[in-house]
Amino acid sequence: MMKIVFLTGAGMSVESGLTTFRDAGGLWENYPVMSVASHDGWLRDPEYVNEFYNMLRTKYKDVKPNEGHRFVAELENNGNHDVVVVTQNVDSLHELAGSKNVIHLHGEMMKMCSSRDVDNPRFWVSLPHEGWEADGLEVPKGAKAGDGSLLRPYIVFFQENVPNMYDAVQEAQKADVFVIIGTSLNVYPAASLLQYVPKTAKVYLIDPKPAMAEGAHGVHVIAKGASEGMKELMEILGE
């Protein structure tokens, strides 16, 4: 069975109406990035950080998967391939489209976790949660994890390790086909995954404005958005 590993970034979700995280509705004008997306920012003012992510979740709640997400899920669910998605995105659009084998490198918007040990998934809490406000999308001030620490967004902040990177590397090393969608390969450590892909694997880059030329590093470029690019890839794979 062919193993296909996807590495997806912000461009995967653009067609669903999500702009890149930093550009989403000018959010960073009111919330400085290092105040709401860094470990130091969390330690300084956890209520301020949780307020920001409460607001973000209300923006994410009605977003739907696009055709690109559905094509990826179809490849997994038709039973012909072993498919794993490694994503830099914090949305749940791959899962909503039907993908089951998803590794989130930068965390998940709709989960909270212990602030004592962010690398330990034992204290994740998925939203919505009975008793929480705003249809379960708001985390009340002072909400606690199972270990008694403050609940914090399950987001990998700047200055923190990427706990799922090891799993992502393990999958990349077994790829027969490695597909990059909607990421410039400028964000590390995710960008380093390409170096773990076997030399025998076929590598595709789907991006309307690709950061590398056709043939560079053995990469086949499909210069299209996620949905049209996935449609072309399905044809290449004979689906």
mmCIF file of C-alpha atoms in Angstrom:
data_model
loop_
_atom_site.group_PDB
_atom_site.id
_atom_site.type_symbol
_atom_site.label_atom_id
_atom_site.label_comp_id
_atom_site.label_asym_id
_atom_site.label_seq_id
_atom_site.Cartn_x
_atom_site.Cartn_y
_atom_site.Cartn_z
ATOM 1 C CA MET A 1 0.000 0.000 0.000
ATOM 2 C CA MET A 2 1.399 3.396 -1.011
ATOM 3 C CA LYS A 3 2.158 5.721 1.898
ATOM 4 C CA ILE A 4 1.245 9.349 1.219
ATOM 5 C CA VAL A 5 2.283 12.028 3.700
ATOM 6 C CA PHE A 6 0.886 15.552 3.435
ATOM 7 C CA LEU A 7 2.501 18.625 4.977
ATOM 8 C CA THR A 8 -0.064 21.435 4.992
ATOM 9 C CA GLY A 9 0.172 25.092 5.958
ATOM 10 C CA ALA A 10 -1.975 28.218 5.980
ATOM 11 C CA GLY A 11 -2.565 28.077 2.215
ATOM 12 C CA MET A 12 -4.547 24.871 2.713
ATOM 13 C CA SER A 13 -7.286 26.763 4.552
ATOM 14 C CA VAL A 14 -7.368 30.011 2.551
ATOM 15 C CA GLU A 15 -10.212 28.755 0.333
ATOM 16 C CA SER A 16 -12.248 28.101 3.480
ATOM 17 C CA GLY A 17 -12.058 31.793 4.330
ATOM 18 C CA LEU A 18 -9.180 31.655 6.798
ATOM 19 C CA THR A 19 -6.438 34.088 5.957
ATOM 20 C CA THR A 20 -2.988 33.477 7.352
ATOM 21 C CA PHE A 21 -2.922 33.456 11.135
ATOM 22 C CA ARG A 22 -1.151 36.769 11.469
ATOM 23 C CA ASP A 23 -3.282 38.526 8.870
ATOM 24 C CA ALA A 24 -6.676 37.336 10.096
ATOM 25 C CA GLY A 25 -8.751 40.492 10.254
ATOM 26 C CA GLY A 26 -5.931 42.668 11.504
ATOM 27 C CA LEU A 27 -5.884 40.790 14.801
ATOM 28 C CA TRP A 28 -2.284 41.592 15.523
ATOM 29 C CA GLU A 29 -3.005 45.325 15.552
ATOM 30 C CA ASN A 30 -4.859 44.879 18.845
ATOM 31 C CA TYR A 31 -2.980 41.835 20.114
ATOM 32 C CA PRO A 32 0.824 42.039 19.742
ATOM 33 C CA VAL A 33 2.125 38.664 18.607
ATOM 34 C CA MET A 34 4.618 38.167 21.431
ATOM 35 C CA SER A 35 1.944 39.022 23.989
ATOM 36 C CA VAL A 36 -0.478 36.313 22.865
ATOM 37 C CA ALA A 37 1.663 33.716 21.090
ATOM 38 C CA SER A 38 4.783 33.346 23.215
ATOM 39 C CA HIS A 39 5.589 31.419 26.365
ATOM 40 C CA ASP A 40 6.688 34.628 28.066
ATOM 41 C CA GLY A 41 3.394 36.273 27.092
ATOM 42 C CA TRP A 42 1.442 33.446 28.724
ATOM 43 C CA LEU A 43 3.458 33.684 31.932
ATOM 44 C CA ARG A 44 2.996 37.456 32.008
ATOM 45 C CA ASP A 45 -0.774 37.598 31.507
ATOM 46 C CA PRO A 46 -2.632 34.290 31.024
ATOM 47 C CA GLU A 47 -6.069 35.946 31.154
ATOM 48 C CA TYR A 48 -5.116 38.240 28.261
ATOM 49 C CA VAL A 49 -3.896 35.256 26.235
ATOM 50 C CA ASN A 50 -7.054 33.239 26.907
ATOM 51 C CA GLU A 51 -9.177 36.255 25.946
ATOM 52 C CA PHE A 52 -7.439 36.340 22.563
ATOM 53 C CA TYR A 53 -8.016 32.645 21.858
ATOM 54 C CA ASN A 54 -11.625 32.836 23.059
ATOM 55 C CA MET A 55 -12.119 35.500 20.411
ATOM 56 C CA LEU A 56 -10.317 33.459 17.740
ATOM 57 C CA ARG A 57 -12.483 30.400 18.379
ATOM 58 C CA THR A 58 -15.634 32.403 17.698
ATOM 59 C CA LYS A 59 -14.124 33.361 14.322
ATOM 60 C CA TYR A 60 -13.254 29.742 13.513
ATOM 61 C CA LYS A 61 -16.537 28.102 14.560
ATOM 62 C CA ASP A 62 -18.432 28.471 11.265
ATOM 63 C CA VAL A 63 -15.528 27.776 8.897
ATOM 64 C CA LYS A 64 -16.007 24.719 6.657
ATOM 65 C CA PRO A 65 -13.508 22.451 4.884
ATOM 66 C CA ASN A 66 -12.838 23.194 1.221
ATOM 67 C CA GLU A 67 -12.547 20.772 -1.672
ATOM 68 C CA GLY A 68 -8.815 20.416 -1.067
ATOM 69 C CA HIS A 69 -9.440 19.114 2.453
ATOM 70 C CA ARG A 70 -12.069 16.731 1.095
ATOM 71 C CA PHE A 71 -9.724 15.353 -1.583
ATOM 72 C CA VAL A 72 -7.088 14.636 1.074
ATOM 73 C CA ALA A 73 -9.670 12.837 3.223
ATOM 74 C CA GLU A 74 -10.922 10.876 0.213
ATOM 75 C CA LEU A 75 -7.429 9.520 -0.434
ATOM 76 C CA GLU A 76 -7.302 8.237 3.138
ATOM 77 C CA ASN A 77 -10.804 6.845 3.291
ATOM 78 C CA ASN A 78 -10.930 5.014 -0.048
ATOM 79 C CA GLY A 79 -8.712 2.335 1.485
ATOM 80 C CA ASN A 80 -6.153 2.300 -1.325
ATOM 81 C CA HIS A 81 -3.444 4.284 0.463
ATOM 82 C CA ASP A 82 -1.895 4.795 3.877
ATOM 83 C CA VAL A 83 -2.381 8.554 4.337
ATOM 84 C CA VAL A 84 -1.073 10.794 7.113
ATOM 85 C CA VAL A 85 -1.573 14.560 7.334
ATOM 86 C CA VAL A 86 1.037 16.655 9.122
ATOM 87 C CA THR A 87 -0.324 20.174 9.478
ATOM 88 C CA GLN A 88 0.998 23.486 10.712
ATOM 89 C CA ASN A 89 -2.587 24.738 10.949
ATOM 90 C CA VAL A 90 -4.419 25.007 14.262
ATOM 91 C CA ASP A 91 -7.880 24.637 12.707
ATOM 92 C CA SER A 92 -9.756 21.305 12.592
ATOM 93 C CA LEU A 93 -10.676 21.429 8.905
ATOM 94 C CA HIS A 94 -8.826 18.248 7.966
ATOM 95 C CA GLU A 95 -10.735 16.332 10.634
ATOM 96 C CA LEU A 96 -14.049 17.957 9.672
ATOM 97 C CA ALA A 97 -13.447 16.821 6.088
ATOM 98 C CA GLY A 98 -13.007 13.235 7.276
ATOM 99 C CA SER A 99 -9.250 12.819 7.748
ATOM 100 C CA LYS A 100 -8.429 10.625 10.736
ATOM 101 C CA ASN A 101 -4.630 10.418 10.750
ATOM 102 C CA VAL A 102 -3.730 14.045 11.473
ATOM 103 C CA ILE A 103 -0.634 15.290 13.309
ATOM 104 C CA HIS A 104 -0.901 18.912 14.469
ATOM 105 C CA LEU A 105 2.551 20.457 14.798
ATOM 106 C CA HIS A 106 1.476 23.817 16.191
ATOM 107 C CA GLY A 107 -1.437 22.700 18.330
ATOM 108 C CA GLU A 108 -5.218 22.819 17.973
ATOM 109 C CA MET A 109 -7.468 25.824 18.373
ATOM 110 C CA MET A 110 -10.350 23.801 19.797
ATOM 111 C CA LYS A 111 -8.346 22.193 22.595
ATOM 112 C CA MET A 112 -6.996 23.372 25.914
ATOM 113 C CA CYS A 113 -4.266 21.765 27.992
ATOM 114 C CA SER A 114 -2.459 21.857 31.298
ATOM 115 C CA SER A 115 -0.122 24.809 31.692
ATOM 116 C CA ARG A 116 2.111 22.739 33.969
ATOM 117 C CA ASP A 117 3.217 20.317 31.248
ATOM 118 C CA VAL A 118 2.192 21.397 27.757
ATOM 119 C CA ASP A 119 4.022 18.441 26.185
ATOM 120 C CA ASN A 120 1.776 16.001 28.036
ATOM 121 C CA PRO A 121 -1.611 15.425 26.314
ATOM 122 C CA ARG A 122 -3.218 13.892 29.428
ATOM 123 C CA PHE A 123 -4.871 17.167 30.325
ATOM 124 C CA TRP A 124 -6.180 18.214 26.928
ATOM 125 C CA VAL A 125 -9.778 19.367 27.054
ATOM 126 C CA SER A 126 -11.658 19.468 23.772
ATOM 127 C CA LEU A 127 -14.221 22.200 23.155
ATOM 128 C CA PRO A 128 -17.153 22.656 23.373
ATOM 129 C CA HIS A 129 -17.418 21.769 27.052
ATOM 130 C CA GLU A 130 -20.647 21.692 29.041
ATOM 131 C CA GLY A 131 -21.020 24.738 31.246
ATOM 132 C CA TRP A 132 -18.676 26.986 29.316
ATOM 133 C CA GLU A 133 -20.006 30.216 27.916
ATOM 134 C CA ALA A 134 -20.737 31.261 24.321
ATOM 135 C CA ASP A 135 -21.800 27.794 23.135
ATOM 136 C CA GLY A 136 -18.732 26.262 24.713
ATOM 137 C CA LEU A 137 -16.249 28.434 22.826
ATOM 138 C CA GLU A 138 -15.153 30.605 25.731
ATOM 139 C CA VAL A 139 -12.917 29.372 28.509
ATOM 140 C CA PRO A 140 -13.898 31.058 31.794
ATOM 141 C CA LYS A 141 -11.297 32.947 33.787
ATOM 142 C CA GLY A 142 -9.427 30.676 36.149
ATOM 143 C CA ALA A 143 -10.540 27.384 34.517
ATOM 144 C CA LYS A 144 -8.310 24.544 35.745
ATOM 145 C CA ALA A 145 -6.850 21.424 34.151
ATOM 146 C CA GLY A 146 -6.930 17.999 35.804
ATOM 147 C CA ASP A 147 -3.618 18.674 37.545
ATOM 148 C CA GLY A 148 -4.861 21.902 39.120
ATOM 149 C CA SER A 149 -2.926 24.225 36.814
ATOM 150 C CA LEU A 150 -4.574 26.890 34.669
ATOM 151 C CA LEU A 151 -6.015 25.651 31.408
ATOM 152 C CA ARG A 152 -4.173 27.228 28.479
ATOM 153 C CA PRO A 153 -4.721 27.031 24.722
ATOM 154 C CA TYR A 154 -3.206 23.912 23.192
ATOM 155 C CA ILE A 155 -1.091 26.077 20.907
ATOM 156 C CA VAL A 156 2.664 25.741 20.517
ATOM 157 C CA PHE A 157 3.843 29.214 21.464
ATOM 158 C CA PHE A 158 7.059 30.838 20.375
ATOM 159 C CA GLN A 159 9.875 29.713 22.722
ATOM 160 C CA GLU A 160 8.301 26.258 23.141
ATOM 161 C CA ASN A 161 9.177 22.836 21.781
ATOM 162 C CA VAL A 162 7.069 21.179 19.076
ATOM 163 C CA PRO A 163 5.927 18.015 20.900
ATOM 164 C CA ASN A 164 4.590 16.225 17.802
ATOM 165 C CA MET A 165 7.676 16.787 15.651
ATOM 166 C CA TYR A 166 9.084 13.334 16.407
ATOM 167 C CA ASP A 167 5.901 11.647 15.157
ATOM 168 C CA ALA A 168 5.960 13.793 12.014
ATOM 169 C CA VAL A 169 9.568 12.806 11.266
ATOM 170 C CA GLN A 170 8.711 9.129 11.716
ATOM 171 C CA GLU A 171 5.941 9.435 9.117
ATOM 172 C CA ALA A 172 8.055 11.452 6.661
ATOM 173 C CA GLN A 173 10.755 8.785 6.735
ATOM 174 C CA LYS A 174 8.250 6.183 5.494
ATOM 175 C CA ALA A 175 6.700 8.253 2.683
ATOM 176 C CA ASP A 176 6.375 6.943 -0.862
ATOM 177 C CA VAL A 177 4.737 10.235 -1.830
ATOM 178 C CA PHE A 178 5.265 13.489 0.078
ATOM 179 C CA VAL A 179 2.894 16.361 -0.715
ATOM 180 C CA ILE A 180 3.437 19.940 0.478
ATOM 181 C CA ILE A 181 0.387 22.225 0.322
ATOM 182 C CA GLY A 182 0.172 25.905 1.167
ATOM 183 C CA THR A 183 3.383 26.395 3.104
ATOM 184 C CA SER A 184 6.460 28.364 2.098
ATOM 185 C CA LEU A 185 8.790 25.955 3.926
ATOM 186 C CA ASN A 186 10.132 28.915 5.879
ATOM 187 C CA VAL A 187 8.665 27.846 9.232
ATOM 188 C CA TYR A 188 10.923 25.557 11.232
ATOM 189 C CA PRO A 189 11.105 22.877 12.400
ATOM 190 C CA ALA A 190 8.305 21.810 10.014
ATOM 191 C CA ALA A 191 10.326 22.902 6.967
ATOM 192 C CA SER A 192 13.028 20.409 7.901
ATOM 193 C CA LEU A 193 10.663 17.469 7.305
ATOM 194 C CA LEU A 194 11.619 17.392 3.635
ATOM 195 C CA GLN A 195 15.139 16.287 4.526
ATOM 196 C CA TYR A 196 13.761 13.123 6.151
ATOM 197 C CA VAL A 197 11.786 12.025 3.084
ATOM 198 C CA PRO A 198 13.392 9.045 1.291
ATOM 199 C CA LYS A 199 15.241 9.893 -1.928
ATOM 200 C CA THR A 200 13.044 7.349 -3.725
ATOM 201 C CA ALA A 201 9.825 9.186 -2.776
ATOM 202 C CA LYS A 202 7.922 11.399 -5.185
ATOM 203 C CA VAL A 203 7.588 14.938 -3.828
ATOM 204 C CA TYR A 204 4.892 17.413 -4.898
ATOM 205 C CA LEU A 205 4.445 21.076 -3.977
ATOM 206 C CA ILE A 206 0.941 22.533 -4.407
ATOM 207 C CA ASP A 207 0.997 26.322 -4.159
ATOM 208 C CA PRO A 208 -0.237 29.107 -6.487
ATOM 209 C CA LYS A 209 2.980 31.030 -5.790
ATOM 210 C CA PRO A 210 5.533 28.275 -5.225
ATOM 211 C CA ALA A 211 8.658 29.133 -3.274
ATOM 212 C CA MET A 212 10.776 26.743 -5.334
ATOM 213 C CA ALA A 213 11.160 26.039 -9.041
ATOM 214 C CA GLU A 214 10.063 22.858 -10.793
ATOM 215 C CA GLY A 215 12.709 20.193 -10.273
ATOM 216 C CA ALA A 216 14.444 21.890 -7.335
ATOM 217 C CA HIS A 217 15.325 19.211 -4.779
ATOM 218 C CA GLY A 218 13.423 16.763 -7.001
ATOM 219 C CA VAL A 219 10.112 18.507 -6.321
ATOM 220 C CA HIS A 220 7.277 18.474 -8.850
ATOM 221 C CA VAL A 221 5.450 21.811 -8.637
ATOM 222 C CA ILE A 222 1.689 22.178 -9.124
ATOM 223 C CA ALA A 223 1.229 25.955 -9.238
ATOM 224 C CA LYS A 224 -2.417 26.001 -8.149
ATOM 225 C CA GLY A 225 -4.481 26.566 -5.031
ATOM 226 C CA ALA A 226 -5.244 23.713 -2.664
ATOM 227 C CA SER A 227 -8.472 22.506 -4.294
ATOM 228 C CA GLU A 228 -7.380 22.677 -7.935
ATOM 229 C CA GLY A 229 -3.943 21.387 -7.026
ATOM 230 C CA MET A 230 -5.366 18.393 -5.178
ATOM 231 C CA LYS A 231 -7.650 17.679 -8.117
ATOM 232 C CA GLU A 232 -4.586 17.522 -10.388
ATOM 233 C CA LEU A 233 -2.722 15.356 -7.904
ATOM 234 C CA MET A 234 -5.645 12.918 -7.749
ATOM 235 C CA GLU A 235 -5.400 12.562 -11.530
ATOM 236 C CA ILE A 236 -1.630 11.996 -11.323
ATOM 237 C CA LEU A 237 -2.183 9.285 -8.713
ATOM 238 C CA GLY A 238 -4.867 7.693 -10.865
ATOM 239 C CA GLU A 239 -7.742 8.418 -8.514
#
